[in-house]
mmCIF file of C-alpha atoms in Angstrom:
data_model
loop_
_atom_site.group_PDB
_atom_site.id
_atom_site.type_symbol
_atom_site.label_atom_id
_atom_site.label_comp_id
_atom_site.label_asym_id
_atom_site.label_seq_id
_atom_site.Cartn_x
_atom_site.Cartn_y
_atom_site.Cartn_z
ATOM 1 C CA ARG A 279 37.922 15.316 -22.305
ATOM 2 C CA PHE A 280 34.405 14.441 -21.293
ATOM 3 C CA GLU A 281 34.483 16.740 -18.260
ATOM 4 C CA GLN A 282 35.779 19.584 -20.435
ATOM 5 C CA ALA A 283 33.087 18.930 -22.971
ATOM 6 C CA PHE A 284 30.500 19.149 -20.151
ATOM 7 C CA ILE A 285 31.934 22.406 -18.663
ATOM 8 C CA THR A 286 32.022 23.942 -22.183
ATOM 9 C CA SER A 287 28.425 22.972 -22.885
ATOM 10 C CA LEU A 288 27.561 24.442 -19.422
ATOM 11 C CA ILE A 289 29.108 27.829 -19.828
ATOM 12 C CA SER A 290 27.964 28.171 -23.437
ATOM 13 C CA SER A 291 24.255 27.702 -22.216
ATOM 14 C CA VAL A 292 24.533 30.605 -19.678
ATOM 15 C CA VAL A 293 27.151 33.027 -21.232
ATOM 16 C CA LYS A 294 25.704 35.400 -23.928
ATOM 17 C CA THR A 295 28.548 37.973 -24.016
ATOM 18 C CA LYS A 296 31.591 37.584 -26.363
ATOM 19 C CA ASP A 297 34.433 38.592 -23.987
ATOM 20 C CA SER A 298 33.587 36.330 -21.019
ATOM 21 C CA TYR A 299 36.220 34.370 -18.903
ATOM 22 C CA PHE A 300 36.267 31.975 -15.952
ATOM 23 C CA TRP A 301 38.997 31.398 -13.568
ATOM 24 C CA ILE A 302 39.977 27.684 -13.195
ATOM 25 C CA ALA A 303 42.497 26.221 -10.628
ATOM 26 C CA LEU A 304 45.338 25.988 -12.997
ATOM 27 C CA GLN A 305 48.338 28.061 -12.255
ATOM 28 C CA ASP A 306 52.087 28.470 -12.533
ATOM 29 C CA GLN A 307 52.661 28.476 -8.772
ATOM 30 C CA ASN A 308 56.585 28.825 -8.833
ATOM 31 C CA GLY A 309 57.005 30.967 -11.778
ATOM 32 C CA THR A 310 58.892 28.148 -13.723
ATOM 33 C CA GLY A 311 56.466 27.895 -16.613
ATOM 34 C CA GLU A 312 55.168 24.512 -15.255
ATOM 35 C CA TYR A 313 51.289 24.726 -14.811
ATOM 36 C CA THR A 314 49.687 22.500 -12.059
ATOM 37 C CA TRP A 315 46.252 22.180 -10.378
ATOM 38 C CA LYS A 316 45.817 24.093 -7.183
ATOM 39 C CA ALA A 317 43.224 22.784 -5.039
ATOM 40 C CA ALA A 318 42.343 24.514 -1.681
ATOM 41 C CA GLY A 319 43.927 22.919 1.344
ATOM 42 C CA GLN A 320 45.633 20.293 -0.977
ATOM 43 C CA LYS A 321 49.050 19.538 -2.614
ATOM 44 C CA SER A 322 49.304 20.490 -6.258
ATOM 45 C CA GLU A 323 48.209 18.095 -8.801
ATOM 46 C CA PRO A 324 49.938 17.342 -12.020
ATOM 47 C CA VAL A 325 48.137 18.308 -15.439
ATOM 48 C CA GLN A 326 46.943 15.014 -17.289
ATOM 49 C CA TYR A 327 44.691 16.859 -19.825
ATOM 50 C CA THR A 328 44.947 20.306 -21.505
ATOM 51 C CA HIS A 329 42.750 22.440 -23.601
ATOM 52 C CA TRP A 330 44.943 25.348 -24.471
ATOM 53 C CA ASN A 331 43.899 28.113 -26.978
ATOM 54 C CA ALA A 332 46.326 28.967 -29.832
ATOM 55 C CA HIS A 333 49.688 30.292 -28.738
ATOM 56 C CA GLN A 334 49.008 29.375 -24.998
ATOM 57 C CA PRO A 335 50.497 29.170 -22.535
ATOM 58 C CA ARG A 336 51.771 32.657 -23.456
ATOM 59 C CA TYR A 337 54.042 33.341 -20.350
ATOM 60 C CA SER A 338 55.022 31.865 -17.054
ATOM 61 C CA GLY A 339 53.887 33.055 -13.586
ATOM 62 C CA GLY A 340 50.189 33.392 -14.593
ATOM 63 C CA CYS A 341 46.877 31.912 -13.692
ATOM 64 C CA VAL A 342 44.512 30.286 -16.199
ATOM 65 C CA VAL A 343 41.120 31.224 -17.429
ATOM 66 C CA MET A 344 38.591 29.419 -19.567
ATOM 67 C CA ARG A 345 37.108 31.308 -22.425
ATOM 68 C CA GLY A 346 33.263 31.606 -22.540
ATOM 69 C CA ARG A 347 33.033 32.297 -26.248
ATOM 70 C CA SER A 348 35.071 32.474 -29.414
ATOM 71 C CA PRO A 349 36.337 29.657 -28.925
ATOM 72 C CA PRO A 350 34.324 28.493 -25.932
ATOM 73 C CA GLY A 351 36.135 26.313 -23.402
ATOM 74 C CA ARG A 352 39.804 27.046 -24.490
ATOM 75 C CA TRP A 353 42.353 27.712 -21.908
ATOM 76 C CA GLU A 354 44.423 31.110 -21.565
ATOM 77 C CA VAL A 355 47.072 32.419 -19.155
ATOM 78 C CA LYS A 356 46.183 35.788 -17.583
ATOM 79 C CA ASP A 357 47.657 37.994 -14.836
ATOM 80 C CA CYS A 358 46.447 36.771 -11.408
ATOM 81 C CA ARG A 359 46.216 40.076 -9.928
ATOM 82 C CA GLN A 360 45.057 42.469 -12.586
ATOM 83 C CA PHE A 361 42.845 40.443 -14.836
ATOM 84 C CA LYS A 362 39.049 40.227 -13.912
ATOM 85 C CA ALA A 363 37.038 37.188 -14.601
ATOM 86 C CA MET A 364 34.267 35.170 -13.208
ATOM 87 C CA SER A 365 34.976 31.751 -11.669
ATOM 88 C CA LEU A 366 34.029 28.055 -11.897
ATOM 89 C CA CYS A 367 33.741 26.032 -8.716
ATOM 90 C CA LYS A 368 33.762 22.383 -8.400
ATOM 91 C CA GLN A 369 33.065 20.099 -5.351
ATOM 92 C CA PRO A 370 32.887 16.334 -5.008
ATOM 93 C CA LEU A 371 29.469 14.823 -4.691
ATOM 94 C CA GLU A 372 28.888 13.943 -1.090
ATOM 95 C CA ILE A 373 27.810 10.182 -0.850
ATOM 96 C CA ARG A 374 26.514 9.724 2.625
ATOM 97 C CA GLY A 375 27.068 6.465 4.106
ATOM 98 C CA LYS A 376 24.039 4.384 5.078
ATOM 99 C CA ASN A 377 23.472 3.909 8.669
ATOM 100 C CA GLU A 378 22.881 0.462 10.151
ATOM 101 C CA HIS A 379 19.127 0.314 9.661
ATOM 102 C CA GLU A 380 19.481 1.538 6.070
ATOM 103 C CA GLU A 381 21.951 -1.163 5.275
ATOM 104 C CA ARG A 382 19.795 -3.894 6.494
ATOM 105 C CA TRP A 383 16.058 -2.829 6.033
ATOM 106 C CA PRO A 384 15.386 -3.950 2.491
ATOM 107 C CA PHE A 385 15.701 -7.577 3.450
ATOM 108 C CA HIS A 386 13.648 -7.439 6.750
ATOM 109 C CA PRO A 387 9.870 -7.695 6.921
ATOM 110 C CA CYS A 388 7.857 -5.695 9.428
ATOM 111 C CA TYR A 389 7.303 -7.527 12.597
ATOM 112 C CA LEU A 390 3.609 -8.791 13.168
ATOM 113 C CA GLY A 391 1.170 -5.991 13.745
ATOM 114 C CA TRP A 392 3.486 -3.176 12.094
ATOM 115 C CA GLU A 393 2.940 -2.345 8.650
ATOM 116 C CA SER A 394 4.945 -0.771 5.752
ATOM 117 C CA GLU A 395 5.541 -1.311 2.003
ATOM 118 C CA PRO A 396 8.490 -2.128 -0.301
ATOM 119 C CA GLY A 397 10.966 0.857 -0.497
ATOM 120 C CA LEU A 398 10.286 2.263 3.076
ATOM 121 C CA ALA A 399 12.995 1.831 5.697
ATOM 122 C CA SER A 400 10.413 2.059 8.623
ATOM 123 C CA CYS A 401 7.307 0.296 9.873
ATOM 124 C CA PHE A 402 4.244 1.984 11.270
ATOM 125 C CA LYS A 403 1.468 1.000 13.794
ATOM 126 C CA VAL A 404 -1.775 2.873 14.420
ATOM 127 C CA PHE A 405 -2.950 2.919 17.953
ATOM 128 C CA HIS A 406 -6.587 3.685 17.898
ATOM 129 C CA SER A 407 -9.440 3.783 20.529
ATOM 130 C CA GLU A 408 -10.889 0.581 19.496
ATOM 131 C CA LYS A 409 -7.452 -1.032 20.058
ATOM 132 C CA VAL A 410 -6.275 0.492 23.254
ATOM 133 C CA LEU A 411 -9.679 1.747 24.784
ATOM 134 C CA MET A 412 -8.331 5.166 25.671
ATOM 135 C CA LYS A 413 -6.802 8.306 24.027
ATOM 136 C CA ARG A 414 -3.620 10.102 25.295
ATOM 137 C CA THR A 415 -1.862 13.365 25.304
ATOM 138 C CA TRP A 416 0.980 13.926 22.942
ATOM 139 C CA ARG A 417 3.589 13.370 25.534
ATOM 140 C CA GLU A 418 1.738 10.289 26.708
ATOM 141 C CA ALA A 419 1.493 8.990 23.189
ATOM 142 C CA GLU A 420 5.220 9.611 22.564
ATOM 143 C CA ALA A 421 6.046 7.739 25.947
ATOM 144 C CA PHE A 422 3.815 4.926 24.785
ATOM 145 C CA CYS A 423 5.836 4.520 21.470
ATOM 146 C CA GLU A 424 9.178 4.770 23.199
ATOM 147 C CA GLU A 425 8.205 1.773 25.369
ATOM 148 C CA PHE A 426 8.070 -0.216 22.214
ATOM 149 C CA GLY A 427 11.477 1.258 21.216
ATOM 150 C CA ALA A 428 9.734 3.498 18.660
ATOM 151 C CA HIS A 429 8.633 7.152 18.392
ATOM 152 C CA LEU A 430 5.572 8.957 17.203
ATOM 153 C CA ALA A 431 5.551 8.724 13.418
ATOM 154 C CA SER A 432 7.655 11.085 11.304
ATOM 155 C CA PHE A 433 7.826 11.544 7.521
ATOM 156 C CA ALA A 434 11.195 11.620 6.256
ATOM 157 C CA HIS A 435 9.812 11.783 2.756
ATOM 158 C CA THR A 436 6.468 11.990 0.690
ATOM 159 C CA GLU A 437 6.534 8.283 0.195
ATOM 160 C CA GLU A 438 6.265 7.755 4.005
ATOM 161 C CA GLU A 439 3.332 10.159 4.287
ATOM 162 C CA ASN A 440 1.489 8.647 1.442
ATOM 163 C CA PHE A 441 1.812 5.139 2.900
ATOM 164 C CA VAL A 442 0.407 6.365 6.202
ATOM 165 C CA ASN A 443 -2.428 8.108 4.456
ATOM 166 C CA GLU A 444 -3.394 5.050 2.565
ATOM 167 C CA LEU A 445 -3.094 3.096 5.814
ATOM 168 C CA LEU A 446 -5.559 5.187 7.537
ATOM 169 C CA HIS A 447 -7.828 5.057 4.638
ATOM 170 C CA SER A 448 -7.559 1.149 4.761
ATOM 171 C CA LYS A 449 -8.566 0.929 8.369
ATOM 172 C CA PHE A 450 -11.288 3.545 8.755
ATOM 173 C CA ASN A 451 -14.016 4.816 6.651
ATOM 174 C CA TRP A 452 -13.251 7.870 4.395
ATOM 175 C CA THR A 453 -15.834 9.998 5.971
ATOM 176 C CA GLU A 454 -14.445 9.534 9.465
ATOM 177 C CA GLU A 455 -12.978 12.581 11.050
ATOM 178 C CA ARG A 456 -10.165 10.848 12.979
ATOM 179 C CA GLN A 457 -7.112 12.632 14.258
ATOM 180 C CA PHE A 458 -3.753 11.008 15.222
ATOM 181 C CA TRP A 459 -0.741 12.350 17.077
ATOM 182 C CA ILE A 460 2.378 12.312 15.040
ATOM 183 C CA GLY A 461 5.850 13.404 16.155
ATOM 184 C CA PHE A 462 5.623 16.938 14.780
ATOM 185 C CA ASN A 463 5.900 19.508 17.548
ATOM 186 C CA LYS A 464 7.487 22.602 18.705
ATOM 187 C CA ARG A 465 7.670 21.855 22.405
ATOM 188 C CA ASN A 466 11.410 22.589 22.662
ATOM 189 C CA PRO A 467 11.858 26.081 24.126
ATOM 190 C CA GLN A 468 15.583 26.077 22.700
ATOM 191 C CA ASN A 469 14.359 25.722 19.102
ATOM 192 C CA ALA A 470 12.908 29.280 18.617
ATOM 193 C CA ASP A 471 9.403 28.132 18.075
ATOM 194 C CA SER A 472 10.436 25.869 15.263
ATOM 195 C CA TRP A 473 8.606 22.715 14.338
ATOM 196 C CA GLU A 474 10.623 19.432 14.569
ATOM 197 C CA TRP A 475 10.152 15.637 14.607
ATOM 198 C CA SER A 476 10.334 13.966 17.998
ATOM 199 C CA ASP A 477 12.710 11.080 16.465
ATOM 200 C CA GLY A 478 15.172 13.688 15.037
ATOM 201 C CA THR A 479 14.072 13.127 11.461
ATOM 202 C CA PRO A 480 15.003 16.313 9.352
ATOM 203 C CA VAL A 481 11.987 18.201 8.362
ATOM 204 C CA VAL A 482 11.836 18.361 4.621
ATOM 205 C CA SER A 483 10.856 21.579 3.004
ATOM 206 C CA SER A 484 7.973 19.976 1.147
ATOM 207 C CA PHE A 485 6.354 19.029 4.492
ATOM 208 C CA LEU A 486 6.885 22.549 5.701
ATOM 209 C CA ASP A 487 4.979 24.060 2.796
ATOM 210 C CA ASN A 488 1.582 23.587 4.523
ATOM 211 C CA THR A 489 2.575 23.932 8.212
ATOM 212 C CA TYR A 490 2.120 27.521 9.073
ATOM 213 C CA PHE A 491 -0.251 27.330 12.053
ATOM 214 C CA GLY A 492 0.267 31.029 13.402
ATOM 215 C CA GLU A 493 1.695 32.123 16.651
ATOM 216 C CA ASP A 494 -0.046 30.400 19.391
ATOM 217 C CA VAL A 495 0.307 27.797 22.071
ATOM 218 C CA ARG A 496 -0.739 24.795 20.019
ATOM 219 C CA ASN A 497 2.656 23.142 20.036
ATOM 220 C CA CYS A 498 1.790 19.638 18.906
ATOM 221 C CA ALA A 499 0.414 18.343 15.563
ATOM 222 C CA VAL A 500 -2.210 15.687 14.644
ATOM 223 C CA TYR A 501 -2.597 14.052 11.208
ATOM 224 C CA LYS A 502 -5.797 13.406 9.433
ATOM 225 C CA ALA A 503 -6.489 10.941 6.624
ATOM 226 C CA ASN A 504 -6.763 13.719 4.012
ATOM 227 C CA LYS A 505 -3.018 14.560 4.357
ATOM 228 C CA LYS A 506 -3.826 17.537 6.531
ATOM 229 C CA LEU A 507 -2.133 18.715 9.711
ATOM 230 C CA LEU A 508 -3.809 20.344 12.546
ATOM 231 C CA PRO A 509 -2.098 22.143 15.527
ATOM 232 C CA LEU A 510 -3.488 21.179 18.886
ATOM 233 C CA GLN A 511 -2.594 21.853 22.576
ATOM 234 C CA CYS A 512 -0.281 19.067 23.538
ATOM 235 C CA GLY A 513 -2.494 18.161 26.499
ATOM 236 C CA SER A 514 -5.323 17.125 24.184
ATOM 237 C CA LYS A 515 -6.185 13.524 24.139
ATOM 238 C CA ARG A 516 -6.059 11.663 20.735
ATOM 239 C CA GLU A 517 -5.251 8.488 18.979
ATOM 240 C CA TRP A 518 -1.691 8.155 17.631
ATOM 241 C CA ILE A 519 0.724 6.488 15.274
ATOM 242 C CA CYS A 520 4.145 4.944 16.191
ATOM 243 C CA LYS A 521 7.163 4.409 13.726
ATOM 244 C CA ILE A 522 10.181 2.023 14.229
ATOM 245 C CA PRO A 523 13.124 1.097 11.871
ATOM 246 C CA ARG A 524 12.184 -1.885 9.897
ATOM 247 C CA ASP A 525 14.938 -4.090 11.246
ATOM 248 C CA VAL A 526 14.318 -3.315 14.952
ATOM 249 C CA LYS A 527 12.214 -5.772 16.867
ATOM 250 C CA PRO A 528 9.645 -3.870 18.799
ATOM 251 C CA LYS A 529 9.612 -4.301 22.460
ATOM 252 C CA ILE A 530 6.449 -5.607 24.371
ATOM 253 C CA PRO A 531 5.956 -3.824 27.525
ATOM 254 C CA GLN A 532 4.624 -5.955 30.480
ATOM 255 C CA TRP A 533 1.708 -3.621 31.161
ATOM 256 C CA TYR A 534 0.587 -3.825 27.451
ATOM 257 C CA ARG A 535 -2.409 -6.068 26.962
ATOM 258 C CA HIS A 536 -2.498 -6.710 23.301
ATOM 259 C CA ASP A 537 -4.707 -8.874 21.353
ATOM 260 C CA GLU A 538 -2.191 -9.702 18.419
ATOM 261 C CA PRO A 539 -2.230 -11.203 15.751
ATOM 262 C CA TRP A 540 -5.787 -9.658 15.634
ATOM 263 C CA LEU A 541 -5.770 -6.845 13.024
ATOM 264 C CA PHE A 542 -8.388 -4.120 12.717
ATOM 265 C CA TYR A 543 -10.049 -3.036 9.490
ATOM 266 C CA GLN A 544 -13.357 -1.205 9.083
ATOM 267 C CA ASP A 545 -14.825 -1.953 12.511
ATOM 268 C CA THR A 546 -13.882 -5.525 12.190
ATOM 269 C CA GLU A 547 -11.089 -7.655 13.567
ATOM 270 C CA TYR A 548 -9.278 -10.425 11.808
ATOM 271 C CA LEU A 549 -7.049 -13.191 13.206
ATOM 272 C CA PHE A 550 -4.499 -14.838 10.845
ATOM 273 C CA HIS A 551 -3.806 -18.325 12.272
ATOM 274 C CA THR A 552 -0.619 -19.459 10.639
ATOM 275 C CA SER A 553 -0.683 -23.148 11.940
ATOM 276 C CA PRO A 554 -2.191 -25.449 9.409
ATOM 277 C CA SER A 555 -5.266 -27.251 10.412
ATOM 278 C CA GLU A 556 -8.338 -29.073 8.810
ATOM 279 C CA TRP A 557 -11.417 -26.832 8.124
ATOM 280 C CA ALA A 558 -13.322 -28.352 11.041
ATOM 281 C CA SER A 559 -10.502 -27.469 13.557
ATOM 282 C CA PHE A 560 -10.428 -23.952 12.055
ATOM 283 C CA GLU A 561 -14.121 -23.570 12.553
ATOM 284 C CA PHE A 562 -13.790 -24.665 16.225
ATOM 285 C CA VAL A 563 -10.861 -22.292 16.971
ATOM 286 C CA CYS A 564 -12.897 -19.391 15.595
ATOM 287 C CA SER A 565 -15.791 -20.046 17.646
ATOM 288 C CA TRP A 566 -13.608 -20.648 20.801
ATOM 289 C CA LEU A 567 -12.342 -17.117 20.144
ATOM 290 C CA HIS A 568 -15.831 -15.791 19.863
ATOM 291 C CA SER A 569 -15.370 -15.183 16.223
ATOM 292 C CA ASP A 570 -16.449 -16.801 12.851
ATOM 293 C CA PRO A 571 -14.549 -18.202 9.851
ATOM 294 C CA LEU A 572 -13.673 -15.350 7.446
ATOM 295 C CA THR A 573 -16.262 -13.984 5.187
ATOM 296 C CA ILE A 574 -15.479 -11.492 2.322
ATOM 297 C CA HIS A 575 -18.202 -9.086 1.239
ATOM 298 C CA SER A 576 -16.283 -6.490 -0.941
ATOM 299 C CA ALA A 577 -13.352 -5.805 -3.194
ATOM 300 C CA ARG A 578 -11.864 -3.556 -0.447
ATOM 301 C CA GLU A 579 -12.080 -6.286 2.166
ATOM 302 C CA GLN A 580 -10.659 -8.918 -0.360
ATOM 303 C CA GLU A 581 -7.762 -6.540 -1.152
ATOM 304 C CA PHE A 582 -7.120 -6.055 2.559
ATOM 305 C CA ILE A 583 -7.063 -9.803 3.207
ATOM 306 C CA HIS A 584 -4.955 -10.573 0.275
ATOM 307 C CA SER A 585 -2.391 -7.935 1.256
ATOM 308 C CA LYS A 586 -1.911 -9.569 4.662
ATOM 309 C CA ILE A 587 -1.749 -13.123 3.700
ATOM 310 C CA LYS A 588 0.789 -12.207 1.117
ATOM 311 C CA ALA A 589 2.975 -10.642 3.649
ATOM 312 C CA LEU A 590 2.514 -13.557 6.056
ATOM 313 C CA SER A 591 3.335 -16.264 3.546
ATOM 314 C CA LYS A 592 6.862 -17.019 2.670
ATOM 315 C CA PHE A 593 5.794 -19.269 -0.192
ATOM 316 C CA GLY A 594 2.603 -19.638 -2.086
ATOM 317 C CA VAL A 595 0.132 -20.759 0.458
ATOM 318 C CA ASN A 596 -3.651 -21.194 0.521
ATOM 319 C CA TRP A 597 -5.623 -19.999 3.544
ATOM 320 C CA TRP A 598 -8.943 -21.461 4.625
ATOM 321 C CA ILE A 599 -11.943 -18.982 4.639
ATOM 322 C CA GLY A 600 -15.584 -19.510 5.770
ATOM 323 C CA LEU A 601 -16.984 -21.141 2.587
ATOM 324 C CA ARG A 602 -18.190 -24.571 2.716
ATOM 325 C CA GLU A 603 -20.468 -27.127 0.886
ATOM 326 C CA GLU A 604 -23.180 -28.405 3.190
ATOM 327 C CA ARG A 605 -22.915 -31.742 1.046
ATOM 328 C CA ALA A 606 -20.865 -32.815 -1.736
ATOM 329 C CA SER A 607 -21.601 -31.070 -4.956
ATOM 330 C CA ASP A 608 -23.808 -28.524 -3.054
ATOM 331 C CA GLU A 609 -23.626 -24.799 -3.515
ATOM 332 C CA PHE A 610 -20.984 -22.990 -1.464
ATOM 333 C CA ARG A 611 -22.266 -20.804 1.440
ATOM 334 C CA TRP A 612 -20.563 -18.710 4.118
ATOM 335 C CA ARG A 613 -20.682 -20.482 7.307
ATOM 336 C CA ASP A 614 -22.000 -17.614 9.373
ATOM 337 C CA GLY A 615 -25.173 -17.606 6.973
ATOM 338 C CA THR A 616 -24.498 -14.181 5.332
ATOM 339 C CA PRO A 617 -25.358 -14.257 1.533
ATOM 340 C CA LEU A 618 -22.557 -15.014 -0.940
ATOM 341 C CA ILE A 619 -22.881 -11.710 -2.957
ATOM 342 C CA TYR A 620 -19.217 -10.772 -3.621
ATOM 343 C CA LYS A 621 -17.204 -13.623 -5.391
ATOM 344 C CA ASN A 622 -13.665 -13.993 -6.366
ATOM 345 C CA TRP A 623 -13.354 -17.478 -7.670
ATOM 346 C CA ASP A 624 -10.492 -18.960 -9.677
ATOM 347 C CA LYS A 625 -12.796 -20.747 -12.237
ATOM 348 C CA GLU A 626 -10.513 -23.540 -12.711
ATOM 349 C CA ARG A 627 -10.334 -24.246 -8.900
ATOM 350 C CA GLU A 628 -13.829 -23.636 -7.751
ATOM 351 C CA ARG A 629 -14.998 -27.275 -8.017
ATOM 352 C CA PRO A 630 -13.479 -30.255 -9.689
ATOM 353 C CA VAL A 631 -15.439 -32.722 -11.908
ATOM 354 C CA ASN A 632 -16.962 -35.722 -10.321
ATOM 355 C CA ASN A 633 -16.577 -34.248 -6.842
ATOM 356 C CA GLN A 634 -17.446 -37.045 -4.198
ATOM 357 C CA SER A 635 -16.329 -35.307 -1.028
ATOM 358 C CA GLN A 636 -17.231 -32.356 0.952
ATOM 359 C CA ARG A 637 -15.282 -29.284 -0.017
ATOM 360 C CA CYS A 638 -14.319 -26.026 1.675
ATOM 361 C CA GLY A 639 -13.223 -22.689 0.334
ATOM 362 C CA PHE A 640 -9.669 -21.094 0.398
ATOM 363 C CA ILE A 641 -7.969 -17.922 -0.710
ATOM 364 C CA SER A 642 -4.571 -18.057 -2.528
ATOM 365 C CA SER A 643 -1.789 -15.829 -1.014
ATOM 366 C CA ILE A 644 -0.313 -15.542 -4.480
ATOM 367 C CA THR A 645 -3.411 -14.418 -6.609
ATOM 368 C CA GLY A 646 -5.886 -13.692 -3.979
ATOM 369 C CA LEU A 647 -8.385 -15.797 -6.029
ATOM 370 C CA TRP A 648 -10.638 -18.396 -4.257
ATOM 371 C CA GLY A 649 -10.604 -22.006 -4.733
ATOM 372 C CA SER A 650 -11.817 -25.278 -3.019
ATOM 373 C CA GLU A 651 -10.260 -28.351 -1.526
ATOM 374 C CA GLU A 652 -11.261 -31.254 0.476
ATOM 375 C CA CYS A 653 -12.188 -30.044 3.971
ATOM 376 C CA SER A 654 -9.745 -32.551 5.560
ATOM 377 C CA ALA A 655 -6.664 -30.800 3.993
ATOM 378 C CA SER A 656 -4.481 -28.717 6.337
ATOM 379 C CA MET A 657 -4.054 -24.984 5.719
ATOM 380 C CA PRO A 658 -3.580 -21.841 7.680
ATOM 381 C CA SER A 659 -6.798 -19.958 8.406
ATOM 382 C CA ILE A 660 -8.516 -16.429 9.153
ATOM 383 C CA CYS A 661 -11.111 -15.843 11.673
ATOM 384 C CA LYS A 662 -13.196 -12.637 11.780
ATOM 385 C CA ARG A 663 -15.242 -10.897 14.459
ATOM 386 C CA LYS A 664 -17.082 -7.648 14.736
ATOM 387 C CA LYS A 665 -15.481 -5.234 17.265
ATOM 388 C CA PHE A 666 -18.837 -3.727 18.145
#
């Protein structure tokens, strides 16, 4: 009944003429007066619901139409060969089964150094000149990603492209003209000069809207942080972005000298040291690694730090930062001597009443707000060093 009501509403919205009819799959197939549903390539199905017009079915051996008007949706028998009518088609909604990665990805965080956001099935990693000391051709970059069990980045939908665009903005200055190889290419001579993704991801039409590059030999594409593609000759050397399914653990090639878990942001690197320690030990570790305890000088840097510790903390955890009292009840200062201009204190946790011991600053992985604790407490910590 509900399906009939839907179809009646559908044809009423498109049919404007009085005498309009639509063939449906109901038919007296044996000429016995018994009408059954006839589906292509299937056995006849018995009728469990009817919507006949008055004085119908009129005779045996016919085929059934649905009226478009007067009254709409009612069924009538017509001559299968002589009567002319439009038709109504129906097909089941295809429900594509999830692949192995899609079944498991919502529950698996990205591995350290790879980045994503909730709702995305893949993780991404930007390889840039500050990190790898050299740029590569498109094929060299794709081979580099493959060594990690990954491919050059593809965009299965706009959400992935939006994330990568924001990721580039978070790492580099908005004014920087940086170009990164992605998997978009037309190197395959058997594909009639068509663009495709190196990992086999289907190219969605919305992405193709802005990808006409003309007929030339620039067969590989770079991505810029303003959502623009640029065709280049594949032998050009650029930075690149890799992509891997969220639940696949990246391989670490023996030749790859990486400095994880240092993360790059705005010409600076950060080390997130997850093992708890006292503040003094934290300061020693940072100095041993030629860095300083973390300072935070802007809301953007604060947002970057908070997003990382939130992802690294299974539960609500506080992380040491480079704030410390020189003496009990003294003013908090950054340990590297830079001025304390930007502040993000939790007013209730900045300083307790009747403080008798030296206190050091921390940042909450839950709220991102700063607080203070006795420097002898143990917490994970964050070091910071300038790349240049």
